[in-house]
Coordinates of N, CA and C in Angstrom, one line a residue:
X1 N 0.8 -1.2 0.0 CA 0.0 0.0 0.0 C 0.8 1.2 0.0
X2 N 2.1 1.2 0.5 CA 2.9 2.4 0.6 C 3.2 2.9 -0.8
X3 N 3.2 2.0 -1.8 CA 3.5 2.5 -3.2 C 2.3 3.3 -3.8
X4 N 1.1 3.1 -3.3 CA 0.0 3.7 -3.9 C -0.4 5.1 -3.4
X5 N 0.1 5.5 -2.3 CA -0.3 6.8 -1.8 C 0.9 7.8 -1.7
X6 N 0.6 9.0 -2.0 CA 1.6 10.1 -1.9 C 0.9 11.2 -1.2
X7 N 1.0 11.3 0.1 CA 0.2 12.3 0.8 C 0.9 13.6 0.9
X8 N 0.2 14.7 0.6 CA 0.7 16.0 0.7 C -0.4 16.8 1.6
X9 N -0.3 16.7 2.9 CA -1.3 17.3 3.7 C -1.1 18.8 3.9
X10 N 0.1 19.3 3.5 CA 0.4 20.8 3.6 C -0.5 21.6 2.7
X11 N -0.9 21.0 1.6 CA -1.7 21.7 0.6 C -3.1 21.2 0.6
X12 N -3.5 20.4 1.6 CA -4.8 19.9 1.7 C -5.2 19.0 0.5
X13 N -4.3 18.4 -0.1 CA -4.6 17.5 -1.2 C -4.0 16.1 -0.8
X14 N -4.7 15.1 -1.2 CA -4.2 13.7 -1.0 C -4.2 13.1 -2.3
X15 N -3.0 12.5 -2.7 CA -2.9 11.9 -4.0 C -2.8 10.4 -3.9
X16 N -3.4 9.7 -4.9 CA -3.3 8.3 -5.0 C -3.0 8.0 -6.5
X17 N -2.0 7.2 -6.7 CA -1.5 7.0 -8.1 C -1.3 8.3 -8.8
X18 N -0.9 9.3 -8.1 CA -0.6 10.6 -8.7 C -1.8 11.4 -9.0
X19 N -3.0 11.0 -8.7 CA -4.2 11.7 -9.0 C -4.8 12.3 -7.7
X20 N -5.1 13.6 -7.7 CA -5.8 14.2 -6.5 C -7.2 13.7 -6.3
X21 N -7.6 13.3 -5.1 CA -9.0 13.0 -4.9 C -9.6 13.9 -3.8
X22 N -8.9 14.8 -3.3 CA -9.4 15.7 -2.3 C -9.0 17.1 -2.7
X23 N -9.8 17.7 -3.6 CA -9.6 19.0 -4.1 C -10.7 20.0 -3.7
X24 N -10.3 21.1 -3.3 CA -11.2 22.2 -3.0 C -12.4 21.8 -2.2
X25 N -12.1 20.9 -1.2 CA -13.1 20.4 -0.3 C -14.3 19.7 -0.9
X26 N -14.2 19.3 -2.2 CA -15.3 18.6 -2.8 C -15.2 17.1 -2.7
X27 N -14.2 16.6 -1.9 CA -14.0 15.2 -1.8 C -15.2 14.4 -1.3
X28 N -15.8 14.9 -0.2 CA -16.9 14.2 0.4 C -18.1 14.3 -0.5
X29 N -18.3 15.4 -1.2 CA -19.4 15.5 -2.2 C -19.2 14.5 -3.3
X30 N -18.0 14.3 -3.8 CA -17.7 13.4 -4.8 C -18.0 12.0 -4.4
X31 N -17.6 11.7 -3.1 CA -17.7 10.3 -2.6 C -19.2 10.0 -2.4
X32 N -20.0 11.0 -1.9 CA -21.4 10.8 -1.7 C -22.1 10.4 -3.0
X33 N -21.6 11.0 -4.1 CA -22.3 10.8 -5.4 C -21.7 9.6 -6.2
X34 N -20.8 8.8 -5.6 CA -20.1 7.8 -6.3 C -21.1 6.7 -6.8
X35 N -22.1 6.3 -6.0 CA -23.0 5.3 -6.4 C -23.8 5.8 -7.6
X36 N -24.2 7.0 -7.6 CA -24.9 7.6 -8.8 C -24.1 7.5 -10.0
X37 N -22.8 7.9 -9.8 CA -21.9 7.9 -11.0 C -21.7 6.5 -11.5
X38 N -21.5 5.5 -10.6 CA -21.3 4.1 -11.1 C -22.5 3.6 -11.8
X39 N -23.7 3.9 -11.3 CA -24.9 3.4 -12.0 C -25.2 4.2 -13.3
X40 N -24.8 5.4 -13.4 CA -24.9 6.2 -14.6 C -24.0 5.6 -15.7
X41 N -22.8 5.2 -15.3 CA -21.9 4.5 -16.3 C -22.5 3.2 -16.7
X42 N -23.0 2.4 -15.7 CA -23.6 1.1 -16.1 C -24.8 1.3 -17.0
X43 N -25.7 2.3 -16.8 CA -26.8 2.5 -17.7 C -26.4 2.9 -19.1
X44 N -25.3 3.8 -19.1 CA -24.8 4.2 -20.4 C -24.2 3.0 -21.2
X45 N -23.5 2.1 -20.5 CA -22.9 1.0 -21.1 C -24.0 0.0 -21.6
X46 N -25.1 -0.1 -20.8 CA -26.1 -1.1 -21.1 C -27.0 -0.6 -22.2
X47 N -27.1 0.7 -22.5 CA -27.9 1.2 -23.5 C -27.4 0.8 -24.9
X48 N -28.3 0.7 -25.8 CA -28.0 0.2 -27.2 C -27.5 1.4 -28.1
X49 N -27.4 2.5 -27.6 CA -26.9 3.7 -28.4 C -25.4 3.6 -28.6
X50 N -25.0 4.1 -29.8 CA -23.6 4.1 -30.0 C -23.0 5.4 -29.3
X51 N -21.8 5.2 -28.8 CA -21.2 6.3 -28.1 C -20.3 7.1 -29.1
X52 N -20.4 8.4 -29.1 CA -19.5 9.2 -29.9 C -18.1 9.2 -29.2
X53 N -17.1 9.6 -30.0 CA -15.7 9.6 -29.5 C -15.6 10.5 -28.3
X54 N -16.3 11.6 -28.3 CA -16.2 12.5 -27.1 C -16.9 11.9 -25.9
X55 N -18.0 11.2 -26.1 CA -18.7 10.5 -25.0 C -17.8 9.3 -24.5
X56 N -17.1 8.6 -25.4 CA -16.2 7.6 -24.9 C -15.0 8.2 -24.1
X57 N -14.5 9.3 -24.5 CA -13.4 9.9 -23.7 C -14.0 10.4 -22.4
X58 N -15.2 11.0 -22.4 CA -15.8 11.4 -21.1 C -16.0 10.2 -20.2
X59 N -16.5 9.1 -20.7 CA -16.7 7.9 -19.9 C -15.4 7.4 -19.4
X60 N -14.4 7.3 -20.2 CA -13.1 6.8 -19.8 C -12.6 7.7 -18.6
X61 N -12.7 9.0 -18.8 CA -12.2 9.9 -17.7 C -13.0 9.7 -16.4
X62 N -14.3 9.5 -16.6 CA -15.1 9.2 -15.4 C -14.8 7.9 -14.7
X63 N -14.5 6.9 -15.5 CA -14.1 5.6 -15.0 C -12.8 5.7 -14.2
X64 N -11.9 6.4 -14.8 CA -10.6 6.6 -14.2 C -10.7 7.4 -12.9
X65 N -11.6 8.4 -12.9 CA -11.8 9.2 -11.7 C -12.4 8.4 -10.6
X66 N -13.4 7.6 -10.9 CA -14.0 6.8 -9.9 C -13.0 5.8 -9.3
X67 N -12.2 5.2 -10.2 CA -11.2 4.3 -9.8 C -10.2 4.9 -8.8
X68 N -9.7 6.1 -9.2 CA -8.7 6.8 -8.4 C -9.3 7.3 -7.1
X69 N -10.6 7.7 -7.1 CA -11.3 8.2 -5.9 C -11.4 7.0 -4.9
X70 N -11.9 5.9 -5.4 CA -12.2 4.8 -4.5 C -10.8 4.2 -4.0
X71 N -9.9 4.0 -4.9 CA -8.6 3.4 -4.4 C -7.9 4.4 -3.5
X72 N -7.9 5.7 -3.8 CA -7.2 6.6 -2.9 C -7.8 6.7 -1.5
X73 N -9.1 6.7 -1.4 CA -9.8 6.8 -0.2 C -9.5 5.5 0.6
X74 N -9.6 4.3 -0.1 CA -9.4 3.0 0.5 C -8.0 3.0 1.2
X75 N -7.0 3.3 0.4 CA -5.6 3.2 0.9 C -5.4 4.2 2.0
X76 N -5.9 5.3 2.0 CA -5.7 6.3 3.1 C -6.5 5.9 4.4
X77 N -7.7 5.3 4.2 CA -8.4 4.8 5.4 C -7.7 3.6 5.9
X78 N -7.2 2.7 5.1 CA -6.4 1.6 5.5 C -5.2 2.0 6.3
X79 N -4.5 3.0 5.9 CA -3.4 3.6 6.6 C -3.8 4.1 8.0
X80 N -4.9 4.8 8.0 CA -5.4 5.2 9.3 C -5.7 4.1 10.2
X81 N -6.3 3.0 9.7 CA -6.6 1.8 10.5 C -5.3 1.2 11.0
X82 N -4.3 1.1 10.2 CA -3.0 0.5 10.6 C -2.5 1.3 11.8
X83 N -2.5 2.7 11.6 CA -2.0 3.5 12.7 C -2.8 3.4 14.0
X84 N -4.1 3.3 13.8 CA -4.9 3.1 15.0 C -4.6 1.8 15.7
X85 N -4.4 0.7 14.9 CA -4.0 -0.6 15.5 C -2.7 -0.5 16.2
X86 N -1.8 0.2 15.6 CA -0.4 0.4 16.2 C -0.5 1.2 17.5
X87 N -1.3 2.3 17.5 CA -1.5 3.1 18.7 C -2.1 2.2 19.8
X88 N -3.1 1.4 19.5 CA -3.8 0.6 20.5 C -2.8 -0.4 21.1
X89 N -2.0 -1.0 20.2 CA -1.0 -2.0 20.7 C 0.0 -1.3 21.6
X90 N 0.5 -0.1 21.2 CA 1.5 0.6 22.0 C 0.9 1.0 23.4
X91 N -0.3 1.4 23.4 CA -0.9 1.8 24.7 C -1.2 0.6 25.6
X92 N -1.5 -0.5 25.0 CA -1.8 -1.7 25.8 C -0.5 -2.3 26.4
X93 N 0.6 -2.0 25.7 CA 1.9 -2.5 26.2 C 2.7 -1.4 27.0
X94 N 2.0 -0.4 27.4 CA 2.7 0.8 28.0 C 3.1 0.4 29.4
X95 N 4.3 0.6 29.7 CA 4.8 0.4 31.1 C 5.0 1.8 31.7
X96 N 3.9 2.2 32.4 CA 4.0 3.6 32.9 C 3.5 3.6 34.4
X97 N 3.4 4.8 34.9 CA 2.9 4.9 36.2 C 1.4 4.7 36.3
X98 N 1.0 4.4 37.5 CA -0.4 4.0 37.7 C -1.4 5.2 37.3
X99 N -1.0 6.4 37.5 CA -1.9 7.5 37.2 C -2.1 7.7 35.7
X100 N -1.3 7.1 34.9 CA -1.5 7.2 33.5 C -2.3 6.1 32.9
X101 N -2.5 5.1 33.7 CA -3.2 3.9 33.2 C -4.6 4.2 32.8
X102 N -5.3 5.0 33.6 CA -6.7 5.4 33.4 C -6.8 6.2 32.1
X103 N -5.9 7.1 31.9 CA -5.9 7.9 30.7 C -5.6 7.0 29.4
X104 N -4.7 6.1 29.6 CA -4.4 5.2 28.5 C -5.6 4.3 28.2
X105 N -6.3 3.8 29.2 CA -7.5 3.0 28.9 C -8.6 3.8 28.2
X106 N -8.8 5.1 28.6 CA -9.8 5.9 27.8 C -9.4 6.1 26.4
X107 N -8.1 6.3 26.1 CA -7.6 6.5 24.8 C -7.8 5.2 24.0
X108 N -7.5 4.1 24.6 CA -7.7 2.7 24.0 C -9.1 2.5 23.6
X109 N -10.0 2.8 24.5 CA -11.5 2.6 24.2 C -11.9 3.5 23.1
X110 N -11.5 4.8 23.1 CA -12.0 5.6 22.0 C -11.3 5.2 20.7
X111 N -10.1 4.7 20.7 CA -9.4 4.2 19.5 C -10.1 2.9 19.0
X112 N -10.6 2.1 19.9 CA -11.3 0.9 19.4 C -12.6 1.3 18.7
X113 N -13.3 2.4 19.2 CA -14.5 2.9 18.5 C -14.1 3.4 17.1
X114 N -13.0 4.1 17.1 CA -12.5 4.6 15.8 C -12.2 3.5 14.8
X115 N -11.6 2.4 15.4 CA -11.2 1.3 14.6 C -12.4 0.6 14.0
X116 N -13.5 0.5 14.7 CA -14.8 -0.1 14.2 C -15.3 0.8 13.1
X117 N -15.3 2.1 13.3 CA -15.7 3.0 12.2 C -14.9 2.9 11.0
X118 N -13.6 2.8 11.1 CA -12.7 2.7 10.0 C -13.0 1.4 9.2
X119 N -13.1 0.3 10.0 CA -13.4 -1.0 9.4 C -14.7 -1.0 8.6
X120 N -15.7 -0.3 9.2 CA -17.0 -0.2 8.5 C -16.9 0.6 7.2
X121 N -16.1 1.7 7.3 CA -15.9 2.5 6.1 C -15.1 1.7 5.0
X122 N -14.2 0.9 5.4 CA -13.4 0.0 4.5 C -14.4 -1.0 3.8
X123 N -15.2 -1.6 4.6 CA -16.2 -2.6 4.1 C -17.1 -1.9 3.0
X124 N -17.6 -0.7 3.3 CA -18.4 0.0 2.4 C -17.7 0.3 1.1
X125 N -16.4 0.7 1.2 CA -15.7 1.0 0.0 C -15.4 -0.3 -0.8
X126 N -15.1 -1.4 0.0 CA -14.9 -2.7 -0.7 C -16.1 -3.1 -1.5
X127 N -17.3 -2.8 -1.0 CA -18.5 -3.1 -1.7 C -18.7 -2.3 -3.0
X128 N -18.3 -1.0 -2.9 CA -18.4 -0.1 -4.0 C -17.4 -0.5 -5.1
X129 N -16.2 -0.8 -4.6 CA -15.1 -1.3 -5.5 C -15.5 -2.5 -6.3
X130 N -16.1 -3.5 -5.5 CA -16.5 -4.7 -6.1 C -17.6 -4.5 -7.2
X131 N -18.6 -3.6 -6.8 CA -19.7 -3.3 -7.8 C -19.1 -2.7 -9.0
X132 N -18.2 -1.7 -8.8 CA -17.5 -1.0 -10.0 C -16.7 -2.0 -10.8
X133 N -16.0 -2.9 -10.2 CA -15.2 -3.9 -10.9 C -16.1 -4.8 -11.7
X134 N -17.2 -5.2 -11.1 CA -18.1 -6.1 -11.9 C -18.7 -5.4 -13.1
X135 N -19.0 -4.2 -13.0 CA -19.5 -3.4 -14.1 C -18.5 -3.3 -15.2
X136 N -17.2 -3.0 -14.8 CA -16.1 -2.8 -15.8 C -15.8 -4.2 -16.4
X137 N -15.8 -5.2 -15.6 CA -15.5 -6.6 -16.1 C -16.6 -7.0 -17.1
X138 N -17.9 -6.7 -16.8 CA -19.0 -7.1 -17.6 C -18.9 -6.5 -19.0
X139 N -18.5 -5.3 -19.1 CA -18.6 -4.5 -20.3 C -17.3 -4.5 -21.1
X140 N -16.2 -4.6 -20.4 CA -14.9 -4.5 -21.1 C -14.1 -5.8 -21.1
X141 N -14.6 -6.8 -20.3 CA -14.0 -8.2 -20.3 C -12.5 -8.1 -19.9
X142 N -12.2 -7.3 -18.9 CA -10.8 -7.1 -18.5 C -10.5 -8.3 -17.6

């Protein structure tokens, strides 16, 4: 996964495969509309109308954008999940004074909640990626 992401948090852009998917704060809006975009591509591919060259180029760009959006978000959430697991492990193995144990336990519990949220987000993205892959496979035989 380290090969796939190039994070530039100073400019508020996150890149995956060299493509930005978090631009001008539209990231969440784009992700909310991803199902609509996937089904729009599916309906256009299922229609019996011939696609013009400009429509083919537009569709290719949209397919690439969806791929980079989903893959970029997935790898960045996966990285956050790994860091969360690492933090939980470090806190559980903490050899510290007794007064810090209660604080460590609170942080561990909140981290476990965050871990569940991240795992749920990953599962949702895996479902979207699978749906998108099946559509592409069906129509392009990749």
